[in-house]
Amino acid sequence: MNLPIYQPEASSTTRFLFFTGKGGVGKTSLSCATALKLVEAGKRVLLVSTDPASNLDEVLETKLTNQPTPIAGAPGLEAMNINPVEAAAAYRKRLIGSMRGLLPEAALRSMEEQLSGSCTVEIAAFDEFSGLIGNPEAAKDYDHVVFDTAPTGHTLRLMSLAKAWDQFLDNNTSGTSCLGPLAGLEKQRTIYEATVNTLADASATTLVLVSRPQDAALREAERTAHELRAIGVGNQCLVINGMFETECPEDETAQAMQQRGWSALTTSREFITSMPSFIVPLRPINILGIAGLRLLLSAEGQGKCVKAEEGGWTTPAMESLEALVSSIEKQGNGVIMTMGKGGVGKTTVAAAIAVMLARRGHAVHLSTTDPAAHVAQTLHGKVEGLTLSKIDPASETAAYTAEVVSNQGAQMDAAGRALLEEDLRSPCTEEIAVFRAFAREVGQGTDRFVVLDTAPTGHTLLLLDASEAYQRELERQARSTQPEEVLKLLARLRDPAFTHILLVTLPEATPVHEAAGLQEDLRRAHIEPFAWVINQSLLHCGSCDPLLQCREASEHRYLREVVDKQAKRTAWLPWQPEEPIGPDALARLASSSLHNPATP
C-alpha cells in the first residue's frame, strides 16, 4: 500500500482542524506540526487543546493558559489550553456570581452543590470550546483554528454534547438540571447550534484521524470515524504516524517492527482506502520544540541523530514485572490499577499481571474503565481462574436509570415521575453510572485480586475526582441510599495494603512527564503509587538500524529520570518483536529482565 507522506497545504486546508485518535498516537505532535506548517505559509493560527491531560505546553516548550499565548520562534502561532477544572470554576463563578444579593445564601449553596459534579466540568469545557467555533467574533483574527483533542472517548462525548444539550434544552421543562439554572445554558444556545452546524460543514471543518501502524490504533480510528459520521462530522482524513522502514535487513528487531506496521496496514486496508490517507515516518528523536516539530513533517530525511556515548552511562536498577507482582501477591487479595498516558501499554501490562496471578492459583478479575478498551483482544484466550469484564457506559447508564426510576418513581405522581426522567436524561447521569460501576469493581478486591485497566490519565482523574461530587449529586436528587462499595471507595484507594497503583510509561519525554504529573495528583489525593512500569524499551536491543540506535540512546535520560527521581520501584519491559497477545506471550513479557532484554 503506497501512501503519500502527510504534508498539509495552506491553500487546501479548512479553517477548523480537529486531530483525534487513540491515546498515544501522536495527536499533539501532529496538530502542533500542522499549525507550524500553516504559519510558515503566512497564515495566522490558533492551536487549542481540549484534553484534560494536555501536554501541549511540553511539546511547544511554552507555559500555556486558557488565553491565547504567542509561541516563540513561530510568528503567527498562538496556543491555549482549555483546562476543564479551571473552566468549571469560571462557569460556577459566572452563574452564581450574577445571583449574589438576589437569592438567599441557602439557595446559592444549593446551586454550588449542583454545579460540583463532573458533568459541570464537561459542559464548562465545551462552553469554551464551542465559543471558538460558534461565535464569529471569538477567533476572527485567525485564518485557522487547530484543535488537539483529547483521547477518543472524551472527544466523542465533547463533540456530541452540542446535540445532547440542545436536545436537553428542548425537552427540559423544570428550569433546572445537574448544571443548575438552565438560563445559563439557554444564553449559549445560538452558539451551540452554530458549533454543530460548523462541525458538519465540510467546507469549514476537517477531522484528522490519527493512528499508529498498529491493529488496535487503526481499529480505534475506524470506530471513531463511524461514530463521528453519525453525529454529522463527515469530512475526514487519516494520518498514520510512526511508519518505520529499516536499513538493516538482517536485524530481527528492525525487521519485526517494519513487518508489524505493514501487517497492520494490510489488515485495515478497506478502512484506510475509504478516505484520503497519509503516513508520517518514524523519527529518531522525541518531538519537542519548534525544531522537533519541523523535523516531524520534514521531507528531507530523518535529521541529525546523536548516538549514545560509549562510556559514562550505566543501566539503572530495574526489576522484571514478575518480580514486582510477586511482592503484591503476598497480600492474597486487593486491587491493582494500571494508570498513565494513553498508548503506553496499560492494557498489556494489566493483562500480563492478571495472567500471572491466575496461573499462580489466585482468583483474578480483570476489568477496564477505558472507553476505548481492547482487553479481550490482548488476552486472546481463556485462563483458568481469570474472569473478564468491561464497564460499558451505555449499559451502566441504562441500568442505573432503570434502578432510580423503579426505586424513586414508584412513590411519585405522574408529574414528579416525568421530572425525574427528564433529569436522568442529562449527560451527568452517565458519569454517576460509570462511577458506581468503578466502585463496584474495586469492591471485589476483598476476596480476590482485581486488576483494573484504567482509562487515559485525564479520564481517570475525572473519574476519581467524582467520588465526593457523587455524594452531593445523590443528595441533590434525593437518592440517598448508596452502595457500600461507594462509601468505602476512597478509603480503599488510599490503603496501600489494598490498592497497588502502577504508573505505566514509555521511555520518552511526554509519557514520563505526564506520569509524574499524575503521581503528584494522586499524592494530593492521599493515594501513593506502588511502582512505575517502563514499557516497550529498546535498551540493549542490539539493533544495527541507525534510527533505532538513536531512539535507544534517547531513552537513557528518561530511564534515569524515572529510577532516580520519580519511582520507589521500577519494572522494565522490552519492546517485543511479536506483539504480546495471548496468555503465553503475556507471561513471557512479564518475566523479561535486563539480563536477557531481547527475550521475546
Coordinates of C-alpha atoms in Angstrom, one line a residue:
M1 CA 0.0 0.0 0.0
N2 CA 1.7 3.1 -1.2
L3 CA 0.5 6.1 0.9
P4 CA 1.7 9.7 0.4
I5 CA 3.6 11.5 3.2
Y6 CA 1.4 13.9 5.2
Q7 CA 2.1 17.5 4.1
P8 CA -0.7 20.0 4.9
E9 CA -1.1 22.7 2.4
A10 CA -2.5 26.1 3.4
S11 CA -4.4 26.5 0.2
S12 CA -6.5 23.4 0.7
T13 CA -6.8 23.3 4.5
T14 CA -10.2 24.1 6.1
R15 CA -10.5 26.8 8.7
F16 CA -11.1 24.3 11.5
L17 CA -9.0 21.2 12.0
F18 CA -9.6 18.5 14.6
F19 CA -7.0 15.9 15.5
T20 CA -8.3 12.8 17.2
G21 CA -7.5 9.2 17.8
K22 CA -6.4 6.6 20.4
G23 CA -4.3 7.9 23.2
G24 CA -0.6 8.0 22.4
V25 CA -0.8 8.0 18.6
G26 CA 0.8 11.5 18.3
K27 CA -2.2 13.8 18.1
T28 CA -0.4 16.6 19.9
S29 CA 2.7 16.4 17.9
L30 CA 0.8 16.3 14.6
S31 CA -1.5 19.1 15.5
C32 CA 1.4 21.3 16.5
A33 CA 3.4 20.4 13.4
T34 CA 0.4 21.2 11.2
A35 CA -0.1 24.5 12.9
L36 CA 3.6 25.4 12.4
K37 CA 3.3 24.5 8.7
L38 CA 0.4 26.8 8.3
V39 CA 2.0 29.8 10.0
E40 CA 5.2 29.3 7.9
A41 CA 2.9 29.6 4.9
G42 CA 1.9 33.0 6.1
K43 CA -1.3 32.1 8.0
R44 CA -2.4 33.2 11.5
V45 CA -3.2 30.1 13.6
L46 CA -4.7 29.4 17.0
L47 CA -3.8 26.0 18.4
V48 CA -6.2 24.7 21.1
S49 CA -6.0 21.7 23.4
T50 CA -9.3 20.3 24.8
D51 CA -7.5 17.4 26.5
P52 CA -7.9 17.2 30.4
A53 CA -4.4 15.8 30.4
S54 CA -2.9 18.2 27.8
N55 CA 0.8 18.1 27.1
L56 CA 0.7 21.0 24.6
D57 CA 2.9 23.0 27.0
E58 CA 5.7 20.5 26.8
V59 CA 5.7 20.0 23.0
L60 CA 5.6 23.7 22.4
E61 CA 8.0 24.4 25.3
T62 CA 5.7 27.2 26.4
K63 CA 3.6 27.7 29.5
L64 CA 0.0 28.0 28.3
T65 CA -3.2 29.2 29.9
N66 CA -6.8 29.4 28.8
Q67 CA -6.0 32.5 26.8
P68 CA -4.0 32.6 23.5
T69 CA -0.3 32.8 24.1
P70 CA 2.2 33.6 21.3
I71 CA 4.8 30.8 20.6
A72 CA 8.4 32.0 20.4
G73 CA 10.1 31.1 17.1
A74 CA 6.8 30.8 15.2
P75 CA 5.4 34.2 14.4
G76 CA 1.6 34.0 13.7
L77 CA 1.1 31.0 16.0
E78 CA -0.7 31.3 19.3
A79 CA -1.8 28.4 21.6
M80 CA -4.1 27.8 24.6
N81 CA -5.3 25.0 26.8
I82 CA -9.0 24.6 27.7
N83 CA -8.5 23.3 31.3
P84 CA -11.7 21.6 32.3
V85 CA -11.3 22.2 36.0
E86 CA -10.5 25.9 35.6
A87 CA -13.3 26.2 33.1
A88 CA -15.7 24.7 35.6
A89 CA -14.6 27.1 38.3
A90 CA -15.1 30.1 36.0
Y91 CA -18.5 28.6 34.9
R92 CA -19.7 28.3 38.5
K93 CA -18.5 31.8 39.3
R94 CA -20.3 33.3 36.2
L95 CA -23.6 31.6 37.0
I96 CA -23.6 32.1 40.8
G97 CA -21.9 35.5 40.9
S98 CA -24.7 37.1 38.9
M99 CA -27.2 35.9 41.5
R100 CA -25.5 37.0 44.7
G101 CA -27.6 39.6 46.5
L102 CA -30.7 38.3 44.6
L103 CA -31.0 34.9 46.2
P104 CA -30.6 33.8 49.8
E105 CA -27.3 32.1 50.8
A106 CA -29.0 28.8 51.3
A107 CA -30.2 28.9 47.6
L108 CA -26.7 29.8 46.5
R109 CA -25.1 27.0 48.5
S110 CA -27.6 24.6 46.8
M111 CA -26.5 25.9 43.4
E112 CA -22.8 25.4 44.3
E113 CA -23.6 21.8 45.2
Q114 CA -25.5 21.3 41.9
L115 CA -22.5 22.7 40.0
S116 CA -19.9 20.5 41.7
G117 CA -20.5 17.3 39.6
S118 CA -18.2 16.0 36.8
C119 CA -20.9 17.0 34.3
T120 CA -20.2 20.6 35.1
V121 CA -16.6 20.0 34.1
E122 CA -17.7 18.6 30.7
I123 CA -20.1 21.4 29.9
A124 CA -17.8 24.2 31.1
A125 CA -15.0 22.9 28.8
F126 CA -17.5 22.6 26.0
D127 CA -18.7 26.1 26.7
E128 CA -15.2 27.5 25.9
F129 CA -14.7 25.0 23.0
S130 CA -17.9 26.0 21.3
G131 CA -17.3 29.7 21.8
L132 CA -14.2 29.4 19.5
I133 CA -16.3 27.8 16.8
G134 CA -19.9 29.0 17.1
N135 CA -19.1 32.7 18.0
P136 CA -17.9 34.5 14.8
E137 CA -16.1 37.1 16.9
A138 CA -14.1 34.7 19.1
A139 CA -11.4 33.6 16.6
K140 CA -11.9 36.3 13.9
D141 CA -8.2 37.2 14.0
Y142 CA -7.1 33.7 12.9
D143 CA -7.1 32.1 9.5
H144 CA -7.1 28.6 11.1
V145 CA -8.1 27.1 14.4
V146 CA -6.4 23.7 15.1
F147 CA -7.8 21.5 17.9
D148 CA -5.6 19.0 19.6
T149 CA -8.4 17.0 21.1
A150 CA -8.5 14.6 24.0
P151 CA -8.3 10.8 23.7
T152 CA -11.1 9.3 21.7
G153 CA -13.8 8.6 24.4
H154 CA -13.6 12.1 25.7
T155 CA -13.5 13.6 22.2
L156 CA -16.7 11.8 21.1
R157 CA -18.5 13.0 24.2
L158 CA -17.2 16.5 23.8
M159 CA -18.4 16.7 20.2
S160 CA -21.7 15.0 20.9
L161 CA -22.5 17.4 23.8
A162 CA -23.7 20.0 21.3
K163 CA -26.6 17.8 20.2
A164 CA -27.1 16.3 23.7
W165 CA -27.5 19.6 25.4
D166 CA -29.5 21.1 22.6
Q167 CA -31.9 18.2 23.0
F168 CA -31.9 18.6 26.8
L169 CA -32.8 22.3 26.5
D170 CA -35.6 21.5 24.1
N171 CA -37.2 18.8 26.4
N172 CA -36.5 20.1 29.9
T173 CA -39.4 22.0 31.4
S174 CA -38.3 22.2 35.0
G175 CA -35.9 25.1 34.6
T176 CA -33.1 23.3 36.4
S177 CA -30.7 20.4 35.9
C178 CA -27.5 18.9 37.3
L179 CA -25.9 22.1 35.9
G180 CA -28.1 24.4 37.9
P181 CA -30.4 27.0 36.3
L182 CA -30.9 26.3 32.6
A183 CA -30.8 30.0 31.9
G184 CA -27.0 29.7 32.0
L185 CA -27.2 27.2 29.1
E186 CA -30.0 28.9 27.2
K187 CA -27.9 32.0 26.7
Q188 CA -25.4 29.9 24.8
R189 CA -27.9 28.1 22.7
T190 CA -27.2 30.0 19.5
I191 CA -23.5 29.4 19.8
Y192 CA -24.1 25.6 20.5
E193 CA -26.3 25.4 17.4
A194 CA -23.7 27.2 15.3
T195 CA -21.0 24.8 16.6
V196 CA -23.0 21.8 15.5
N197 CA -23.5 23.3 12.0
T198 CA -19.8 24.1 11.6
L199 CA -18.7 20.6 12.6
A200 CA -20.9 19.2 9.9
D201 CA -19.8 21.7 7.3
A202 CA -17.1 20.0 5.1
S203 CA -16.0 23.4 3.7
A204 CA -15.2 24.6 7.2
T205 CA -14.1 21.6 9.2
T206 CA -11.7 18.7 8.7
L207 CA -11.5 15.8 11.1
V208 CA -7.9 14.3 11.1
L209 CA -8.0 10.7 12.4
V210 CA -4.5 9.9 13.8
S211 CA -3.3 6.4 14.2
R212 CA -0.1 4.4 14.6
P213 CA 0.6 1.5 12.3
Q214 CA -0.9 -0.9 14.9
D215 CA -4.0 -3.0 14.8
A216 CA -5.5 -1.6 18.0
A217 CA -4.9 2.0 17.0
L218 CA -6.4 1.5 13.5
R219 CA -9.4 -0.3 14.9
E220 CA -10.0 2.7 17.2
A221 CA -9.6 5.2 14.3
E222 CA -12.2 3.2 12.3
R223 CA -14.6 3.2 15.2
T224 CA -14.1 6.9 15.7
A225 CA -14.7 7.6 12.0
H226 CA -18.1 5.8 12.1
E227 CA -19.2 7.4 15.3
L228 CA -18.2 10.9 14.2
R229 CA -20.0 10.5 10.9
A230 CA -23.1 9.5 12.9
I231 CA -23.1 13.0 14.6
G232 CA -22.5 14.7 11.2
V233 CA -18.7 15.1 11.1
G234 CA -18.1 13.6 7.7
N235 CA -15.1 15.4 6.2
Q236 CA -12.3 13.1 7.4
C237 CA -8.8 12.0 6.6
L238 CA -6.4 9.5 8.2
V239 CA -2.8 10.1 9.2
I240 CA -0.7 7.0 10.2
N241 CA 2.1 8.3 12.4
G242 CA 5.4 6.5 13.0
M243 CA 5.8 4.3 9.9
F244 CA 9.1 2.5 10.0
E245 CA 11.3 1.1 7.2
T246 CA 14.6 -0.4 8.2
E247 CA 18.0 0.0 6.6
C248 CA 19.1 -3.3 8.2
P249 CA 17.6 -6.4 6.6
E250 CA 19.5 -8.7 8.9
D251 CA 18.2 -7.0 12.1
E252 CA 15.5 -9.1 13.8
T253 CA 14.1 -6.3 15.9
A254 CA 14.0 -3.8 13.0
Q255 CA 12.5 -6.3 10.6
A256 CA 9.8 -7.2 13.1
M257 CA 9.0 -3.6 13.7
Q258 CA 8.7 -2.9 10.0
Q259 CA 6.7 -6.1 9.3
R260 CA 4.3 -5.4 12.2
G261 CA 3.5 -2.0 10.7
W262 CA 2.8 -3.2 7.2
S263 CA 0.8 -6.1 8.5
A264 CA -1.5 -3.7 10.4
L265 CA -2.0 -1.6 7.3
T266 CA -2.9 -4.7 5.3
T267 CA -5.4 -5.8 7.9
S268 CA -7.1 -2.3 7.8
R269 CA -6.8 -1.8 4.0
E270 CA -10.5 -1.4 3.4
F271 CA -10.8 1.4 6.1
I272 CA -7.5 3.1 5.0
T273 CA -8.6 3.3 1.4
S274 CA -12.1 4.6 2.3
M275 CA -10.8 8.2 2.8
P276 CA -7.7 10.3 2.0
S277 CA -4.9 8.6 4.0
F278 CA -1.3 9.7 4.6
I279 CA 1.8 8.5 6.6
V280 CA 4.4 10.2 8.7
P281 CA 7.7 8.3 9.1
L282 CA 9.1 7.3 12.5
R283 CA 11.6 9.9 13.6
P284 CA 14.7 9.3 15.7
I285 CA 14.0 11.9 18.4
N286 CA 11.3 13.0 20.7
I287 CA 9.3 15.7 19.0
L288 CA 9.7 18.7 21.3
G289 CA 10.1 22.3 20.5
I290 CA 9.9 24.1 17.1
A291 CA 13.0 22.3 15.7
G292 CA 11.5 18.9 16.5
L293 CA 8.1 19.9 15.0
R294 CA 9.8 20.9 11.8
L295 CA 11.5 17.6 11.6
L296 CA 8.3 15.6 12.1
L297 CA 6.8 16.8 8.8
S298 CA 10.2 17.3 7.0
A299 CA 10.6 15.8 3.6
E300 CA 14.4 16.0 3.8
G301 CA 15.1 12.8 5.8
Q302 CA 15.5 11.9 9.4
G303 CA 17.5 14.8 10.6
K304 CA 20.6 14.7 12.8
C305 CA 20.8 12.0 15.4
V306 CA 23.2 12.0 18.4
K307 CA 24.0 8.4 19.3
A308 CA 24.9 7.0 22.7
E309 CA 28.3 7.7 24.2
E310 CA 30.4 4.6 24.6
G311 CA 31.1 5.4 28.3
G312 CA 29.6 7.3 31.2
W313 CA 26.2 5.6 31.3
T314 CA 25.2 2.6 33.4
T315 CA 21.9 0.8 33.3
P316 CA 19.8 1.8 36.2
A317 CA 18.4 -0.9 38.6
M318 CA 15.1 -2.1 37.3
E319 CA 13.0 -5.2 38.1
S320 CA 11.0 -7.6 35.9
L321 CA 7.2 -7.2 36.1
E322 CA 7.1 -10.7 37.6
A323 CA 9.3 -9.7 40.5
L324 CA 7.2 -6.6 41.2
V325 CA 4.0 -8.6 41.2
S326 CA 5.4 -11.3 43.4
S327 CA 5.6 -8.8 46.3
I328 CA 2.0 -7.7 45.7
E329 CA 0.9 -11.4 45.6
K330 CA 1.8 -11.8 49.3
Q331 CA -1.3 -9.8 50.2
G332 CA -3.6 -12.5 48.8
N333 CA -6.2 -10.1 47.5
G334 CA -6.7 -6.5 46.6
V335 CA -6.8 -4.1 43.7
I336 CA -4.0 -3.5 41.1
M337 CA -4.5 -0.5 38.8
T338 CA -2.5 0.4 35.7
M339 CA -2.5 4.1 35.0
G340 CA -0.8 6.5 32.7
K341 CA -0.9 8.3 29.4
G342 CA -2.9 6.8 26.5
G343 CA -0.9 4.4 24.3
V344 CA 1.7 3.4 26.8
G345 CA 0.5 -0.2 27.1
K346 CA -1.7 -0.1 30.3
T347 CA -3.9 -2.8 28.8
T348 CA -1.0 -5.1 28.0
V349 CA 0.5 -4.6 31.5
A350 CA -2.8 -5.2 33.2
A351 CA -3.4 -8.4 31.2
A352 CA 0.1 -9.7 31.9
I353 CA -0.4 -9.2 35.6
A354 CA -3.8 -10.9 35.6
V355 CA -2.5 -13.9 33.7
M356 CA 0.5 -14.2 36.1
L357 CA -1.7 -14.1 39.2
A358 CA -4.3 -16.5 37.8
R359 CA -1.6 -19.1 36.8
R360 CA -0.3 -19.0 40.3
G361 CA -3.7 -20.2 41.6
H362 CA -5.3 -16.9 42.6
A363 CA -8.9 -15.8 41.7
V364 CA -8.5 -12.8 39.5
H365 CA -10.9 -10.4 37.9
L366 CA -9.6 -8.2 35.0
S367 CA -11.7 -5.2 34.1
T368 CA -11.4 -1.9 32.3
T369 CA -12.9 1.6 32.6
D370 CA -11.4 2.7 29.3
P371 CA -14.0 3.8 26.7
A372 CA -11.6 2.5 24.0
A373 CA -10.8 -0.8 25.8
H374 CA -9.3 -3.8 23.9
V375 CA -8.6 -6.1 26.9
A376 CA -10.2 -9.1 25.3
Q377 CA -8.1 -8.8 22.1
T378 CA -4.9 -8.7 24.2
L379 CA -5.8 -11.6 26.4
H380 CA -7.0 -13.6 23.3
G381 CA -7.8 -16.8 25.2
K382 CA -9.2 -18.2 28.5
V383 CA -7.1 -18.6 31.6
E384 CA -8.4 -20.7 34.5
G385 CA -9.3 -18.6 37.5
L386 CA -9.4 -15.4 35.5
T387 CA -12.7 -13.5 34.8
L388 CA -13.1 -10.6 32.5
S389 CA -15.4 -7.6 32.2
K390 CA -15.7 -4.1 30.7
I391 CA -17.5 -1.1 32.2
D392 CA -19.7 -0.1 29.3
P393 CA -21.1 3.4 29.8
A394 CA -24.3 2.8 27.8
S395 CA -25.4 -0.3 29.6
E396 CA -24.4 1.0 33.0
T397 CA -26.4 4.2 32.4
A398 CA -29.4 2.2 31.3
A399 CA -29.3 0.0 34.3
Y400 CA -28.7 2.9 36.7
T401 CA -31.6 4.9 35.2
A402 CA -34.0 1.9 35.4
E403 CA -33.0 1.4 39.1
V404 CA -33.6 5.0 40.0
V405 CA -36.9 5.2 38.2
S406 CA -38.0 1.9 39.8
N407 CA -37.0 2.9 43.4
Q408 CA -37.9 6.6 43.4
G409 CA -40.6 6.9 40.7
A410 CA -42.9 4.4 42.3
Q411 CA -43.6 6.9 45.1
M412 CA -44.2 9.9 42.7
D413 CA -47.2 11.2 40.8
A414 CA -47.1 11.5 37.0
A415 CA -45.7 15.0 37.1
G416 CA -42.9 14.1 39.6
R417 CA -42.0 11.0 37.7
A418 CA -41.8 13.0 34.4
L419 CA -39.5 15.5 36.2
L420 CA -37.3 12.6 37.5
E421 CA -37.0 11.1 34.0
E422 CA -36.1 14.4 32.5
D423 CA -33.3 14.9 35.0
L424 CA -32.0 11.4 34.3
R425 CA -31.6 12.2 30.6
S426 CA -28.8 14.7 31.4
P427 CA -25.2 13.6 30.4
C428 CA -24.3 13.8 34.1
T429 CA -26.2 10.5 34.7
E430 CA -23.6 8.6 32.7
E431 CA -20.8 9.9 34.9
I432 CA -22.6 8.7 38.0
A433 CA -23.4 5.3 36.5
V434 CA -19.9 4.6 35.4
F435 CA -18.5 5.8 38.7
R436 CA -20.8 3.3 40.6
A437 CA -19.5 0.5 38.3
F438 CA -15.9 1.5 39.0
A439 CA -16.6 1.4 42.8
R440 CA -18.3 -2.0 42.4
E441 CA -15.2 -3.5 40.6
V442 CA -12.9 -2.1 43.3
G443 CA -15.1 -3.7 45.9
Q444 CA -14.5 -7.2 44.5
G445 CA -10.9 -6.9 45.7
T446 CA -11.9 -8.0 49.2
D447 CA -11.8 -11.7 48.3
R448 CA -9.7 -11.9 45.1
F449 CA -7.3 -9.8 43.0
V450 CA -9.0 -7.2 40.8
V451 CA -6.8 -5.8 38.0
L452 CA -8.2 -2.6 36.6
D453 CA -7.0 -1.4 33.2
T454 CA -8.0 2.3 33.6
A455 CA -8.7 5.0 31.1
P456 CA -6.1 7.5 29.9
T457 CA -5.0 10.0 32.5
G458 CA -7.5 12.8 32.1
H459 CA -10.5 10.5 32.2
T460 CA -9.1 8.6 35.1
L461 CA -8.6 11.7 37.2
L462 CA -12.1 12.9 36.4
L463 CA -13.4 9.5 37.5
L464 CA -11.5 9.6 40.8
D465 CA -12.4 13.2 41.4
A466 CA -16.1 12.3 41.1
S467 CA -16.1 10.5 44.4
E468 CA -17.0 13.4 46.6
A469 CA -19.2 15.1 43.9
Y470 CA -21.1 11.9 43.5
Q471 CA -22.4 12.0 47.1
R472 CA -23.6 15.6 46.7
E473 CA -25.3 14.7 43.4
L474 CA -27.2 11.9 45.1
E475 CA -28.3 14.2 47.9
R476 CA -29.5 16.8 45.4
Q477 CA -31.6 14.2 43.7
A478 CA -32.9 12.7 47.0
R479 CA -31.4 9.3 46.2
S480 CA -29.5 8.9 49.5
T481 CA -29.2 5.1 49.5
Q482 CA -25.6 4.4 48.5
P483 CA -24.0 1.1 47.8
E484 CA -21.4 0.0 50.4
E485 CA -18.7 -0.2 47.8
V486 CA -19.2 3.6 47.0
L487 CA -19.0 4.5 50.7
K488 CA -15.7 2.6 51.1
L489 CA -14.1 3.5 47.8
L490 CA -11.8 6.4 48.8
A491 CA -10.6 4.5 51.9
R492 CA -9.8 1.5 49.8
L493 CA -7.9 3.5 47.1
R494 CA -5.9 5.2 49.9
D495 CA -5.0 1.9 51.6
P496 CA -1.5 0.8 50.3
A497 CA -2.2 -2.7 51.5
F498 CA -5.4 -3.0 49.4
T499 CA -4.7 -0.9 46.3
H500 CA -1.4 -1.0 44.3
I501 CA -1.2 1.6 41.5
L502 CA 1.3 1.0 38.8
L503 CA 2.2 4.0 36.6
V504 CA 2.9 2.8 33.1
T505 CA 5.1 4.9 30.8
L506 CA 7.3 4.7 27.7
P507 CA 10.9 5.8 28.0
E508 CA 10.1 9.1 26.3
A509 CA 9.6 12.7 27.4
T510 CA 5.9 13.2 27.3
P511 CA 4.7 9.9 28.8
V512 CA 7.3 10.1 31.6
H513 CA 6.4 13.7 32.5
E514 CA 2.7 13.1 32.3
A515 CA 3.0 10.1 34.6
A516 CA 5.0 12.3 37.0
G517 CA 2.1 14.8 37.0
L518 CA -0.4 12.0 37.6
Q519 CA 1.8 10.9 40.6
E520 CA 1.6 14.4 42.1
D521 CA -2.2 14.5 41.6
L522 CA -2.6 11.1 43.2
R523 CA -0.4 12.1 46.2
R524 CA -2.5 15.2 46.7
A525 CA -5.5 12.9 46.9
H526 CA -3.5 10.8 49.5
I527 CA -3.1 7.9 47.1
E528 CA 0.5 6.7 46.8
P529 CA 1.6 4.9 43.7
F530 CA 3.3 1.5 44.3
A531 CA 5.7 1.4 41.4
W532 CA 6.4 2.5 37.8
V533 CA 6.5 0.2 34.7
I534 CA 8.6 1.3 31.8
N535 CA 7.2 -0.4 28.7
Q536 CA 8.5 -1.0 25.1
S537 CA 12.1 -0.2 25.9
L538 CA 14.7 -0.6 23.1
L539 CA 17.5 -0.7 25.7
H540 CA 20.2 -3.3 24.8
C541 CA 18.1 -4.4 21.8
G542 CA 21.3 -4.8 19.7
S543 CA 19.8 -3.2 16.6
C544 CA 22.1 -2.2 13.7
D545 CA 19.4 0.2 12.3
P546 CA 20.6 3.8 12.8
L547 CA 17.2 5.1 13.6
L548 CA 16.6 2.5 16.3
Q549 CA 20.0 3.1 17.7
C550 CA 19.2 6.8 18.1
R551 CA 15.9 6.0 19.7
E552 CA 17.6 3.6 22.2
A553 CA 20.1 6.3 23.0
S554 CA 17.4 8.9 23.7
E555 CA 15.8 6.5 26.3
H556 CA 18.7 6.8 28.7
R557 CA 17.8 10.2 30.2
Y558 CA 14.2 9.1 30.8
L559 CA 15.1 5.8 32.3
R560 CA 17.4 7.6 34.7
E561 CA 14.7 10.3 35.4
V562 CA 12.2 7.6 36.4
V563 CA 14.5 5.5 38.5
D564 CA 16.5 8.3 40.2
K565 CA 13.8 10.9 40.7
Q566 CA 10.3 9.5 40.4
A567 CA 9.7 5.9 41.3
K568 CA 10.1 3.9 44.5
R569 CA 10.3 0.8 42.5
T570 CA 10.6 0.4 38.7
A571 CA 9.8 -2.6 36.4
W572 CA 11.2 -2.8 32.9
L573 CA 9.6 -4.3 29.8
P574 CA 11.4 -4.6 26.4
W575 CA 9.9 -3.9 23.0
Q576 CA 8.7 -7.2 21.6
P577 CA 9.4 -8.5 18.1
E578 CA 6.0 -10.1 18.3
E579 CA 3.1 -8.3 19.9
P580 CA 2.4 -9.9 23.4
I581 CA -1.1 -11.3 22.6
G582 CA -2.4 -14.4 24.4
P583 CA -1.6 -15.8 27.8
D584 CA 1.8 -17.4 27.0
A585 CA 3.1 -14.3 25.3
L586 CA 1.9 -12.1 28.2
A587 CA 3.6 -14.5 30.7
R588 CA 6.9 -14.3 28.8
L589 CA 6.7 -10.5 28.7
A590 CA 6.2 -10.4 32.5
S591 CA 9.3 -12.5 33.1
S592 CA 11.5 -10.4 30.8
S593 CA 14.6 -9.0 32.6
L594 CA 17.6 -6.9 31.8
H595 CA 19.8 -9.9 32.0
N596 CA 18.2 -11.0 28.7
P597 CA 16.4 -8.0 27.4
A598 CA 15.8 -9.2 23.9
T599 CA 13.8 -12.2 25.0
P600 CA 10.5 -12.2 23.1

